[in-house]
PDB file of C-alpha atoms and ligand atoms in Angstrom:
ATOM      1  CA  MET A  25     -21.994  -4.421 -10.309  1.00  0.00           C
ATOM      2  CA  GLN A  26     -22.797  -1.005  -9.311  1.00  0.00           C
ATOM      3  CA  ARG A  27     -20.604   1.996 -10.215  1.00  0.00           C
ATOM      4  CA  ILE A  28     -20.666   4.951  -7.688  1.00  0.00           C
ATOM      5  CA  GLU A  29     -19.459   8.323  -6.927  1.00  0.00           C
ATOM      6  CA  ARG A  30     -21.220   9.824  -4.688  1.00  0.00           C
ATOM      7  CA  VAL A  31     -20.547   9.688  -1.268  1.00  0.00           C
ATOM      8  CA  ARG A  32     -23.404  10.068   0.032  1.00  0.00           C
ATOM      9  CA  GLU A  33     -25.058   7.297  -2.236  1.00  0.00           C
ATOM     10  CA  LEU A  34     -22.205   5.218  -0.812  1.00  0.00           C
ATOM     11  CA  GLN A  35     -22.699   5.637   2.242  1.00  0.00           C
ATOM     12  CA  ALA A  36     -26.710   4.593   1.683  1.00  0.00           C
ATOM     13  CA  TRP A  37     -26.113   1.248  -0.493  1.00  0.00           C
ATOM     14  CA  SER A  38     -23.787   0.847   2.982  1.00  0.00           C
ATOM     15  CA  ASP A  39     -26.380   1.149   5.126  1.00  0.00           C
ATOM     16  CA  GLY A  40     -28.713  -0.420   3.127  1.00  0.00           C
ATOM     17  CA  VAL A  41     -26.172  -3.392   3.853  1.00  0.00           C
ATOM     18  CA  ARG A  42     -25.413  -3.334   7.498  1.00  0.00           C
ATOM     19  CA  ALA A  43     -29.035  -2.836   7.852  1.00  0.00           C
ATOM     20  CA  ALA A  44     -29.473  -6.452   6.549  1.00  0.00           C
ATOM     21  CA  GLY A  45     -27.134  -8.165   8.240  1.00  0.00           C
ATOM     22  CA  GLY A  46     -24.561  -7.958   5.647  1.00  0.00           C
ATOM     23  CA  ARG A  47     -20.538  -7.483   6.771  1.00  0.00           C
ATOM     24  CA  VAL A  48     -19.154  -4.811   4.354  1.00  0.00           C
ATOM     25  CA  ALA A  49     -15.358  -4.628   3.197  1.00  0.00           C
ATOM     26  CA  LEU A  50     -13.232  -1.527   1.592  1.00  0.00           C
ATOM     27  CA  VAL A  51     -10.411  -2.299  -0.849  1.00  0.00           C
ATOM     28  CA  PRO A  52      -9.096   1.240  -0.911  1.00  0.00           C
ATOM     29  CA  THR A  53      -6.655   1.305  -4.675  1.00  0.00           C
ATOM     30  CA  MET A  54      -5.527   4.440  -6.513  1.00  0.00           C
ATOM     31  CA  GLY A  55      -6.702   2.123  -9.311  1.00  0.00           C
ATOM     32  CA  ALA A  56      -4.275   0.981 -12.429  1.00  0.00           C
ATOM     33  CA  LEU A  57      -4.982  -2.442 -10.927  1.00  0.00           C
ATOM     34  CA  HIS A  58      -2.244  -6.141 -11.240  1.00  0.00           C
ATOM     35  CA  PRO A  59      -3.214  -9.007  -9.207  1.00  0.00           C
ATOM     36  CA  GLY A  60      -1.883  -7.979  -6.175  1.00  0.00           C
ATOM     37  CA  HIS A  61      -5.011  -5.358  -5.816  1.00  0.00           C
ATOM     38  CA  LEU A  62      -6.905  -8.807  -6.763  1.00  0.00           C
ATOM     39  CA  SER A  63      -5.998 -10.715  -4.198  1.00  0.00           C
ATOM     40  CA  LEU A  64      -7.077  -7.803  -1.754  1.00  0.00           C
ATOM     41  CA  VAL A  65     -10.269  -8.495  -3.177  1.00  0.00           C
ATOM     42  CA  ARG A  66     -10.460 -12.363  -2.465  1.00  0.00           C
ATOM     43  CA  HIS A  67      -8.821 -11.464   0.711  1.00  0.00           C
ATOM     44  CA  ALA A  68     -11.975  -8.753   1.374  1.00  0.00           C
ATOM     45  CA  TYR A  69     -14.543 -11.309   0.203  1.00  0.00           C
ATOM     46  CA  ARG A  70     -12.693 -13.866   3.204  1.00  0.00           C
ATOM     47  CA  CYS A  71     -13.490 -11.123   5.135  1.00  0.00           C
ATOM     48  CA  ALA A  72     -17.419 -10.262   4.341  1.00  0.00           C
ATOM     49  CA  ASP A  73     -20.056 -10.476   2.013  1.00  0.00           C
ATOM     50  CA  ARG A  74     -19.957  -7.052   0.353  1.00  0.00           C
ATOM     51  CA  VAL A  75     -16.857  -5.686  -0.800  1.00  0.00           C
ATOM     52  CA  ILE A  76     -16.499  -2.263  -1.936  1.00  0.00           C
ATOM     53  CA  VAL A  77     -13.700  -1.435  -3.955  1.00  0.00           C
ATOM     54  CA  SER A  78     -12.042   2.562  -4.285  1.00  0.00           C
ATOM     55  CA  ILE A  79     -10.293   3.797  -7.107  1.00  0.00           C
ATOM     56  CA  PHE A  80      -9.280   7.530  -6.364  1.00  0.00           C
ATOM     57  CA  VAL A  81      -4.917   8.120  -6.999  1.00  0.00           C
ATOM     58  CA  ASN A  82      -4.952  10.621  -4.092  1.00  0.00           C
ATOM     59  CA  PRO A  83      -3.518  14.038  -5.124  1.00  0.00           C
ATOM     60  CA  THR A  84      -2.114  15.008  -0.900  1.00  0.00           C
ATOM     61  CA  GLN A  85       0.080  12.287  -0.938  1.00  0.00           C
ATOM     62  CA  PHE A  86       2.144  13.447  -4.021  1.00  0.00           C
ATOM     63  CA  GLY A  87       4.888  15.400  -2.871  1.00  0.00           C
ATOM     64  CA  ALA A  88       5.850  18.256  -5.267  1.00  0.00           C
ATOM     65  CA  GLY A  89       7.447  16.739  -7.916  1.00  0.00           C
ATOM     66  CA  GLU A  90       6.476  13.152  -7.316  1.00  0.00           C
ATOM     67  CA  ASP A  91       4.219  10.843 -10.260  1.00  0.00           C
ATOM     68  CA  PHE A  92       0.752  12.627  -9.848  1.00  0.00           C
ATOM     69  CA  SER A  93       0.103  13.710 -13.259  1.00  0.00           C
ATOM     70  CA  PHE A  94       2.019  10.584 -14.737  1.00  0.00           C
ATOM     71  CA  TYR A  95       0.322   7.621 -12.269  1.00  0.00           C
ATOM     72  CA  PRO A  96      -1.180   5.607 -14.853  1.00  0.00           C
ATOM     73  CA  ARG A  97      -5.128   5.613 -14.770  1.00  0.00           C
ATOM     74  CA  ASP A  98      -6.976   2.987 -16.863  1.00  0.00           C
ATOM     75  CA  LEU A  99     -11.078   3.231 -14.746  1.00  0.00           C
ATOM     76  CA  GLU A 100     -12.677   1.167 -17.684  1.00  0.00           C
ATOM     77  CA  ARG A 101      -9.722  -1.632 -17.305  1.00  0.00           C
ATOM     78  CA  ASP A 102      -9.750  -1.860 -13.986  1.00  0.00           C
ATOM     79  CA  CYS A 103     -13.911  -2.336 -14.265  1.00  0.00           C
ATOM     80  CA  GLU A 104     -13.195  -5.111 -16.438  1.00  0.00           C
ATOM     81  CA  LEU A 105     -11.412  -6.313 -13.717  1.00  0.00           C
ATOM     82  CA  LEU A 106     -12.855  -5.985 -10.784  1.00  0.00           C
ATOM     83  CA  ARG A 107     -16.326  -7.254 -12.850  1.00  0.00           C
ATOM     84  CA  GLU A 108     -15.391 -10.607 -13.781  1.00  0.00           C
ATOM     85  CA  LEU A 109     -14.352 -11.289  -9.893  1.00  0.00           C
ATOM     86  CA  GLY A 110     -17.542 -10.084  -8.886  1.00  0.00           C
ATOM     87  CA  THR A 111     -16.567  -7.370  -7.067  1.00  0.00           C
ATOM     88  CA  ASP A 112     -19.944  -5.505  -5.424  1.00  0.00           C
ATOM     89  CA  VAL A 113     -19.360  -1.217  -5.738  1.00  0.00           C
ATOM     90  CA  VAL A 114     -16.289   0.295  -7.204  1.00  0.00           C
ATOM     91  CA  PHE A 115     -16.574   3.714  -5.349  1.00  0.00           C
ATOM     92  CA  ALA A 116     -14.581   6.029  -8.630  1.00  0.00           C
ATOM     93  CA  PRO A 117     -14.977   9.638  -7.171  1.00  0.00           C
ATOM     94  CA  PRO A 118     -14.358  12.630  -8.415  1.00  0.00           C
ATOM     95  CA  VAL A 119     -11.378  14.964  -6.461  1.00  0.00           C
ATOM     96  CA  LYS A 120     -14.297  17.144  -5.320  1.00  0.00           C
ATOM     97  CA  GLU A 121     -16.032  14.766  -3.200  1.00  0.00           C
ATOM     98  CA  VAL A 122     -13.570  13.435  -1.337  1.00  0.00           C
ATOM     99  CA  TYR A 123     -11.551  17.067  -0.863  1.00  0.00           C
ATOM    100  CA  PRO A 124     -14.859  19.093  -1.255  1.00  0.00           C
ATOM    101  CA  GLU A 125     -14.122  22.967  -1.571  1.00  0.00           C
ATOM    102  CA  GLY A 126     -12.783  24.803   1.673  1.00  0.00           C
ATOM    103  CA  TRP A 127     -11.850  21.714   3.386  1.00  0.00           C
ATOM    104  CA  SER A 128      -9.411  22.024   5.968  1.00  0.00           C
ATOM    105  CA  THR A 129      -9.616  19.039   8.102  1.00  0.00           C
ATOM    106  CA  TRP A 130      -6.148  16.896   7.746  1.00  0.00           C
ATOM    107  CA  VAL A 131      -6.000  13.098   9.514  1.00  0.00           C
ATOM    108  CA  GLU A 132      -1.879  12.828  11.086  1.00  0.00           C
ATOM    109  CA  VAL A 133      -0.687   9.714  12.960  1.00  0.00           C
ATOM    110  CA  GLU A 134       3.243  11.486  14.710  1.00  0.00           C
ATOM    111  CA  GLY A 135       6.154   8.845  15.195  1.00  0.00           C
ATOM    112  CA  LEU A 136       5.435   5.700  13.014  1.00  0.00           C
ATOM    113  CA  THR A 137       5.497   8.467   9.993  1.00  0.00           C
ATOM    114  CA  GLY A 138       8.731   9.470  10.636  1.00  0.00           C
ATOM    115  CA  GLY A 139      11.016   6.933   9.447  1.00  0.00           C
ATOM    116  CA  LEU A 140      11.272   4.407   6.292  1.00  0.00           C
ATOM    117  CA  CYS A 141       8.911   6.330   3.310  1.00  0.00           C
ATOM    118  CA  GLY A 142       8.177   9.153   5.659  1.00  0.00           C
ATOM    119  CA  ARG A 143      11.819  10.784   5.577  1.00  0.00           C
ATOM    120  CA  ASN A 144      11.735  11.087   2.026  1.00  0.00           C
ATOM    121  CA  ARG A 145       8.359  11.515   1.115  1.00  0.00           C
ATOM    122  CA  PRO A 146       7.699  14.602   3.573  1.00  0.00           C
ATOM    123  CA  GLY A 147       3.385  14.686   4.071  1.00  0.00           C
ATOM    124  CA  HIS A 148       3.012  11.212   2.037  1.00  0.00           C
ATOM    125  CA  PHE A 149       2.007   9.433   5.393  1.00  0.00           C
ATOM    126  CA  ARG A 150      -0.414  12.760   6.389  1.00  0.00           C
ATOM    127  CA  GLY A 151      -1.963  12.654   2.693  1.00  0.00           C
ATOM    128  CA  VAL A 152      -3.000   8.702   3.287  1.00  0.00           C
ATOM    129  CA  THR A 153      -4.285   8.620   6.190  1.00  0.00           C
ATOM    130  CA  THR A 154      -6.085  11.569   5.494  1.00  0.00           C
ATOM    131  CA  VAL A 155      -8.054  10.013   2.356  1.00  0.00           C
ATOM    132  CA  VAL A 156      -8.796   6.878   4.205  1.00  0.00           C
ATOM    133  CA  ALA A 157     -10.160   8.384   7.153  1.00  0.00           C
ATOM    134  CA  ARG A 158     -12.088  10.049   4.593  1.00  0.00           C
ATOM    135  CA  LEU A 159     -12.997   6.302   2.451  1.00  0.00           C
ATOM    136  CA  PHE A 160     -13.650   4.936   5.869  1.00  0.00           C
ATOM    137  CA  HIS A 161     -16.641   7.531   6.648  1.00  0.00           C
ATOM    138  CA  ALA A 162     -18.129   6.998   2.845  1.00  0.00           C
ATOM    139  CA  ALA A 163     -17.398   3.728   2.923  1.00  0.00           C
ATOM    140  CA  LYS A 164     -18.571   2.510   6.627  1.00  0.00           C
ATOM    141  CA  PRO A 165     -17.149  -0.546   6.674  1.00  0.00           C
ATOM    142  CA  HIS A 166     -16.986  -3.616   8.978  1.00  0.00           C
ATOM    143  CA  VAL A 167     -13.791  -3.973   7.436  1.00  0.00           C
ATOM    144  CA  ALA A 168     -10.457  -2.630   4.853  1.00  0.00           C
ATOM    145  CA  VAL A 169      -7.986  -4.842   4.059  1.00  0.00           C
ATOM    146  CA  PHE A 170      -4.282  -2.914   2.945  1.00  0.00           C
ATOM    147  CA  GLY A 171      -1.586  -4.632   1.494  1.00  0.00           C
ATOM    148  CA  GLU A 172       1.774  -5.662   3.340  1.00  0.00           C
ATOM    149  CA  LYS A 173       3.426  -4.729   0.370  1.00  0.00           C
ATOM    150  CA  ASP A 174       3.592  -0.828   2.149  1.00  0.00           C
ATOM    151  CA  TYR A 175       4.354  -2.620   5.021  1.00  0.00           C
ATOM    152  CA  GLN A 176       4.100   1.441   7.144  1.00  0.00           C
ATOM    153  CA  GLN A 177       1.252   2.560   5.116  1.00  0.00           C
ATOM    154  CA  LEU A 178      -0.453  -0.689   6.920  1.00  0.00           C
ATOM    155  CA  ALA A 179       0.856  -0.334  10.049  1.00  0.00           C
ATOM    156  CA  VAL A 180       0.036   3.586  10.371  1.00  0.00           C
ATOM    157  CA  ILE A 181      -3.509   2.931   9.012  1.00  0.00           C
ATOM    158  CA  ARG A 182      -3.401   0.386  12.318  1.00  0.00           C
ATOM    159  CA  ARG A 183      -2.336   2.707  14.190  1.00  0.00           C
ATOM    160  CA  MET A 184      -5.058   5.730  12.724  1.00  0.00           C
ATOM    161  CA  ALA A 185      -8.075   2.925  13.261  1.00  0.00           C
ATOM    162  CA  ARG A 186      -6.812   2.661  16.777  1.00  0.00           C
ATOM    163  CA  ASP A 187      -6.159   5.532  18.620  1.00  0.00           C
ATOM    164  CA  LEU A 188      -9.963   7.826  16.492  1.00  0.00           C
ATOM    165  CA  LEU A 189     -10.908   4.339  18.481  1.00  0.00           C
ATOM    166  CA  LEU A 190     -12.515   3.601  14.999  1.00  0.00           C
ATOM    167  CA  ASP A 191     -14.498   0.662  14.169  1.00  0.00           C
ATOM    168  CA  VAL A 192     -12.948  -0.930  11.644  1.00  0.00           C
ATOM    169  CA  GLU A 193     -11.019  -3.744  11.300  1.00  0.00           C
ATOM    170  CA  ILE A 194      -7.398  -3.351   9.777  1.00  0.00           C
ATOM    171  CA  GLU A 195      -6.421  -6.597   7.787  1.00  0.00           C
ATOM    172  CA  GLY A 196      -2.616  -7.027   5.921  1.00  0.00           C
ATOM    173  CA  ALA A 197      -2.950  -9.399   2.867  1.00  0.00           C
ATOM    174  CA  PRO A 198       0.450 -10.565   1.555  1.00  0.00           C
ATOM    175  CA  THR A 199       2.757  -9.498  -1.388  1.00  0.00           C
ATOM    176  CA  VAL A 200       1.547 -10.358  -4.528  1.00  0.00           C
ATOM    177  CA  ARG A 201       5.119 -10.940  -6.894  1.00  0.00           C
ATOM    178  CA  GLU A 202       5.716 -11.958 -10.473  1.00  0.00           C
ATOM    179  CA  PRO A 203       7.502 -15.422 -11.544  1.00  0.00           C
ATOM    180  CA  ASP A 204      11.210 -13.758 -10.898  1.00  0.00           C
ATOM    181  CA  GLY A 205      10.320 -12.702  -6.852  1.00  0.00           C
ATOM    182  CA  LEU A 206       9.401  -8.517  -8.347  1.00  0.00           C
ATOM    183  CA  ALA A 207       6.637  -7.353  -5.838  1.00  0.00           C
ATOM    184  CA  MET A 208       3.914  -6.550  -8.434  1.00  0.00           C
ATOM    185  CA  SER A 209       3.143  -2.475  -8.415  1.00  0.00           C
ATOM    186  CA  SER A 210       1.095  -0.580 -10.678  1.00  0.00           C
ATOM    187  CA  ARG A 211       4.192   1.790 -10.791  1.00  0.00           C
ATOM    188  CA  ASN A 212       6.324  -1.619 -12.638  1.00  0.00           C
ATOM    189  CA  ARG A 213       4.918  -0.294 -16.255  1.00  0.00           C
ATOM    190  CA  ASN A 214       6.715   2.664 -15.529  1.00  0.00           C
ATOM    191  CA  LEU A 215      10.125   0.907 -15.932  1.00  0.00           C
ATOM    192  CA  SER A 216      12.409  -0.115 -18.980  1.00  0.00           C
ATOM    193  CA  GLU A 217      12.858  -3.377 -19.959  1.00  0.00           C
ATOM    194  CA  GLU A 218      16.280  -3.589 -18.710  1.00  0.00           C
ATOM    195  CA  GLU A 219      15.714  -1.946 -15.957  1.00  0.00           C
ATOM    196  CA  ARG A 220      12.470  -3.566 -15.387  1.00  0.00           C
ATOM    197  CA  LEU A 221      15.377  -6.850 -15.649  1.00  0.00           C
ATOM    198  CA  GLN A 222      17.842  -4.742 -12.688  1.00  0.00           C
ATOM    199  CA  ALA A 223      14.873  -4.112 -10.209  1.00  0.00           C
ATOM    200  CA  ARG A 224      15.033  -8.157 -10.051  1.00  0.00           C
ATOM    201  CA  ALA A 225      17.956  -7.808  -7.431  1.00  0.00           C
ATOM    202  CA  LEU A 226      15.597  -6.080  -4.568  1.00  0.00           C
ATOM    203  CA  HIS A 227      13.775  -9.072  -3.825  1.00  0.00           C
ATOM    204  CA  ALA A 228      16.628 -11.568  -4.452  1.00  0.00           C
ATOM    205  CA  ALA A 229      18.362  -9.260  -1.614  1.00  0.00           C
ATOM    206  CA  LEU A 230      15.592  -9.114   0.606  1.00  0.00           C
ATOM    207  CA  ARG A 231      15.715 -13.253   0.235  1.00  0.00           C
ATOM    208  CA  GLU A 232      19.017 -13.966   0.755  1.00  0.00           C
ATOM    209  CA  ALA A 233      19.285 -11.270   4.259  1.00  0.00           C
ATOM    210  CA  ALA A 234      16.145 -13.573   5.553  1.00  0.00           C
ATOM    211  CA  LEU A 235      17.756 -17.106   4.290  1.00  0.00           C
ATOM    212  CA  SER A 236      21.003 -15.281   5.693  1.00  0.00           C
ATOM    213  CA  VAL A 237      18.871 -14.586   9.353  1.00  0.00           C
ATOM    214  CA  ARG A 238      17.992 -18.152   9.386  1.00  0.00           C
ATOM    215  CA  ALA A 239      21.365 -19.234   9.124  1.00  0.00           C
ATOM    216  CA  GLY A 240      22.502 -17.342  11.951  1.00  0.00           C
ATOM    217  CA  GLU A 241      23.331 -13.591  11.113  1.00  0.00           C
ATOM    218  CA  ARG A 242      21.837 -10.846  13.787  1.00  0.00           C
ATOM    219  CA  ARG A 243      23.050  -7.810  13.357  1.00  0.00           C
ATOM    220  CA  SER A 244      21.766  -5.399  11.207  1.00  0.00           C
ATOM    221  CA  ALA A 245      24.502  -3.208  10.098  1.00  0.00           C
ATOM    222  CA  VAL A 246      25.817  -6.572   8.270  1.00  0.00           C
ATOM    223  CA  LEU A 247      22.621  -7.209   6.301  1.00  0.00           C
ATOM    224  CA  ILE A 248      21.571  -3.734   5.387  1.00  0.00           C
ATOM    225  CA  GLU A 249      25.965  -3.120   3.696  1.00  0.00           C
ATOM    226  CA  SER A 250      24.914  -6.423   2.013  1.00  0.00           C
ATOM    227  CA  VAL A 251      20.747  -5.724   0.735  1.00  0.00           C
ATOM    228  CA  ARG A 252      22.738  -2.516  -0.034  1.00  0.00           C
ATOM    229  CA  ARG A 253      25.377  -3.168  -2.343  1.00  0.00           C
ATOM    230  CA  GLN A 254      23.671  -6.627  -4.837  1.00  0.00           C
ATOM    231  CA  ILE A 255      20.983  -2.881  -5.340  1.00  0.00           C
ATOM    232  CA  ALA A 256      23.479  -0.706  -6.249  1.00  0.00           C
ATOM    233  CA  GLU A 257      25.506  -3.302  -8.553  1.00  0.00           C
ATOM    234  CA  GLN A 258      22.024  -2.574 -10.571  1.00  0.00           C
ATOM    235  CA  PRO A 259      22.773   0.450 -12.737  1.00  0.00           C
ATOM    236  CA  ALA A 260      19.657   1.701 -13.004  1.00  0.00           C
ATOM    237  CA  ALA A 261      18.856   2.241  -9.646  1.00  0.00           C
ATOM    238  CA  CYS A 262      19.564   4.614  -6.556  1.00  0.00           C
ATOM    239  CA  VAL A 263      18.971   3.069  -2.942  1.00  0.00           C
ATOM    240  CA  ASP A 264      16.651   5.410  -1.124  1.00  0.00           C
ATOM    241  CA  TYR A 265      17.412   3.755   2.184  1.00  0.00           C
ATOM    242  CA  VAL A 266      17.365  -0.509   3.532  1.00  0.00           C
ATOM    243  CA  GLU A 267      16.762  -0.077   7.333  1.00  0.00           C
ATOM    244  CA  ILE A 268      15.570  -3.121   9.518  1.00  0.00           C
ATOM    245  CA  VAL A 269      12.746  -1.977  11.909  1.00  0.00           C
ATOM    246  CA  ASP A 270      10.656  -3.156  14.719  1.00  0.00           C
ATOM    247  CA  PRO A 271       7.264  -4.399  13.097  1.00  0.00           C
ATOM    248  CA  ASP A 272       5.530  -2.710  15.390  1.00  0.00           C
ATOM    249  CA  THR A 273       7.306   0.809  16.152  1.00  0.00           C
ATOM    250  CA  LEU A 274       9.774   0.920  13.317  1.00  0.00           C
ATOM    251  CA  ASP A 275      12.516   1.903  15.389  1.00  0.00           C
ATOM    252  CA  PRO A 276      15.373   0.820  13.904  1.00  0.00           C
ATOM    253  CA  VAL A 277      17.271  -2.089  15.702  1.00  0.00           C
ATOM    254  CA  ALA A 278      20.737  -2.765  15.805  1.00  0.00           C
ATOM    255  CA  SER A 279      20.461  -6.351  15.661  1.00  0.00           C
ATOM    256  CA  ILE A 280      17.540  -9.051  15.409  1.00  0.00           C
ATOM    257  CA  VAL A 281      15.998 -10.165  18.422  1.00  0.00           C
ATOM    258  CA  ARG A 282      12.929 -12.557  17.191  1.00  0.00           C
ATOM    259  CA  ARG A 283      10.988 -10.663  14.121  1.00  0.00           C
ATOM    260  CA  ALA A 284      12.370  -7.789  12.298  1.00  0.00           C
ATOM    261  CA  VAL A 285      11.442  -5.895   9.012  1.00  0.00           C
ATOM    262  CA  LEU A 286      13.161  -5.800   6.204  1.00  0.00           C
ATOM    263  CA  ALA A 287      11.812  -2.768   4.275  1.00  0.00           C
ATOM    264  CA  VAL A 288      13.598  -1.069   1.671  1.00  0.00           C
ATOM    265  CA  ALA A 289      13.188   2.283  -1.454  1.00  0.00           C
ATOM    266  CA  VAL A 290      14.771   2.374  -4.342  1.00  0.00           C
ATOM    267  CA  ARG A 291      15.000   4.561  -7.448  1.00  0.00           C
ATOM    268  CA  PHE A 292      14.622   4.085 -10.663  1.00  0.00           C
ATOM    269  CA  PRO A 293      14.945   6.773 -13.723  1.00  0.00           C
ATOM    270  CA  LYS A 294      11.138   6.403 -13.757  1.00  0.00           C
ATOM    271  CA  ALA A 295       9.579   4.938 -10.293  1.00  0.00           C
ATOM    272  CA  ARG A 296       9.929   4.498  -7.253  1.00  0.00           C
ATOM    273  CA  LEU A 297       9.949   0.824  -5.903  1.00  0.00           C
ATOM    274  CA  ILE A 298       9.566  -0.691  -2.114  1.00  0.00           C
ATOM    275  CA  ASP A 299       9.276  -4.102  -1.008  1.00  0.00           C
ATOM    276  CA  ASN A 300       9.776  -5.790   2.282  1.00  0.00           C
ATOM    277  CA  ALA A 301      11.070  -8.445   3.898  1.00  0.00           C
ATOM    278  CA  LEU A 302      10.367 -10.259   7.316  1.00  0.00           C
ATOM    279  CA  LEU A 303      13.608 -11.673   8.613  1.00  0.00           C
ATOM    280  CA  GLU A 304      12.289 -14.003  11.802  1.00  0.00           C
ATOM    281  CA  THR A 305      15.855 -15.552  13.398  1.00  0.00           C
ATOM    282  CA  ALA A 306      13.609 -19.666  13.941  1.00  0.00           C
TER     283      ALA A 306
HETATM  284  P1  AMP B 422      -2.368   1.105  -4.484  1.00  0.00           P
HETATM  285  O1  AMP B 422      -2.723   1.265  -5.285  1.00  0.00           O
HETATM  286  O2  AMP B 422      -0.675   0.772  -4.860  1.00  0.00           O
HETATM  287  O3  AMP B 422      -2.125   3.025  -3.866  1.00  0.00           O
HETATM  288  O4  AMP B 422      -2.773  -0.119  -3.844  1.00  0.00           O
HETATM  289  C1  AMP B 422      -3.432  -0.134  -3.179  1.00  0.00           C
HETATM  290  C2  AMP B 422      -3.390  -1.603  -1.634  1.00  0.00           C
HETATM  291  O5  AMP B 422      -2.720  -3.197  -2.606  1.00  0.00           O
HETATM  292  C3  AMP B 422      -2.639  -1.360  -0.841  1.00  0.00           C
HETATM  293  O6  AMP B 422      -3.146  -2.109   0.051  1.00  0.00           O
HETATM  294  C4  AMP B 422      -1.445  -2.015  -1.558  1.00  0.00           C
HETATM  295  O7  AMP B 422      -0.257  -2.423  -0.324  1.00  0.00           O
HETATM  296  C5  AMP B 422      -1.813  -2.994  -1.760  1.00  0.00           C
HETATM  297  N1  AMP B 422      -0.467  -3.498  -2.807  1.00  0.00           N
HETATM  298  C6  AMP B 422      -0.086  -2.840  -3.601  1.00  0.00           C
HETATM  299  N2  AMP B 422       1.204  -3.982  -4.565  1.00  0.00           N
HETATM  300  C7  AMP B 422       0.597  -5.350  -4.285  1.00  0.00           C
HETATM  301  C8  AMP B 422       0.769  -6.297  -3.741  1.00  0.00           C
HETATM  302  N3  AMP B 422       1.918  -6.982  -4.793  1.00  0.00           N
HETATM  303  N4  AMP B 422       0.396  -7.894  -3.440  1.00  0.00           N
HETATM  304  C9  AMP B 422      -0.600  -7.360  -2.354  1.00  0.00           C
HETATM  305  N5  AMP B 422      -1.242  -6.735  -1.963  1.00  0.00           N
HETATM  306  C10 AMP B 422      -0.284  -4.963  -3.382  1.00  0.00           C
END
């Protein structure tokens, strides 16, 4: 496994693979890897011959007062896990390599970024699209893999790729969960033991809502109220949002016609957790 820190070096590596007829996949991460990230790498190998995993805690997607400075970082362990998986390249650049002195170009997707996480995290998605566009130019992938856990992020990146005519296929991969249903996240390690137990309520509530829809409930307001109540029963949990939206436009829907996405964000004292579930009528 190669460890690369410089953009030019990564571009040259990717050019070499492409020239030899190989297909390159990119898996962007912020490190502190868990089995959810590793499943994306396995997914990437099903779509490509060679895989680059980027590890970069992107400062521009964190707002003031968010957890940039105490976001977990463990590059040596991450590299060990990726080496065991047979990853070709880890791209772990310093901040200056991604954001050179005097940079002034942002990439921003409008509309899709206004609701859900975008409402309470102004500028977050602008940071995400700005860094992902840069990573695409650095890695020159044929395909890039993102997790469905970050549903809005995946939708925003798909739109960016389409709008900018990027020659990169965007692949979504399913959410990997703990045995009790909690979506794996680097931020879970910031939960106390007691909060960790309470966090089970997120997936439990989402699953119950999905079952209610199968059983005939179609009213978003009723489903949202029930999810809110179940999460509010957890003393350390504070609901940021519970919304039911159209899977493509992310606009709120009053009733479920065929398919919708139920998305939640919940704040614990030291971790903000998100999760989602697809609601299907049949
Ligand atoms: P992060 O390091 O949290 O920025 O996440 C990097 C990538 O891993 C993103 O595409 C996430 O959606 C994805 N990811 C994070 N957690 C999970 C999970 N539990 N299952 C699947 N993918 C995940």
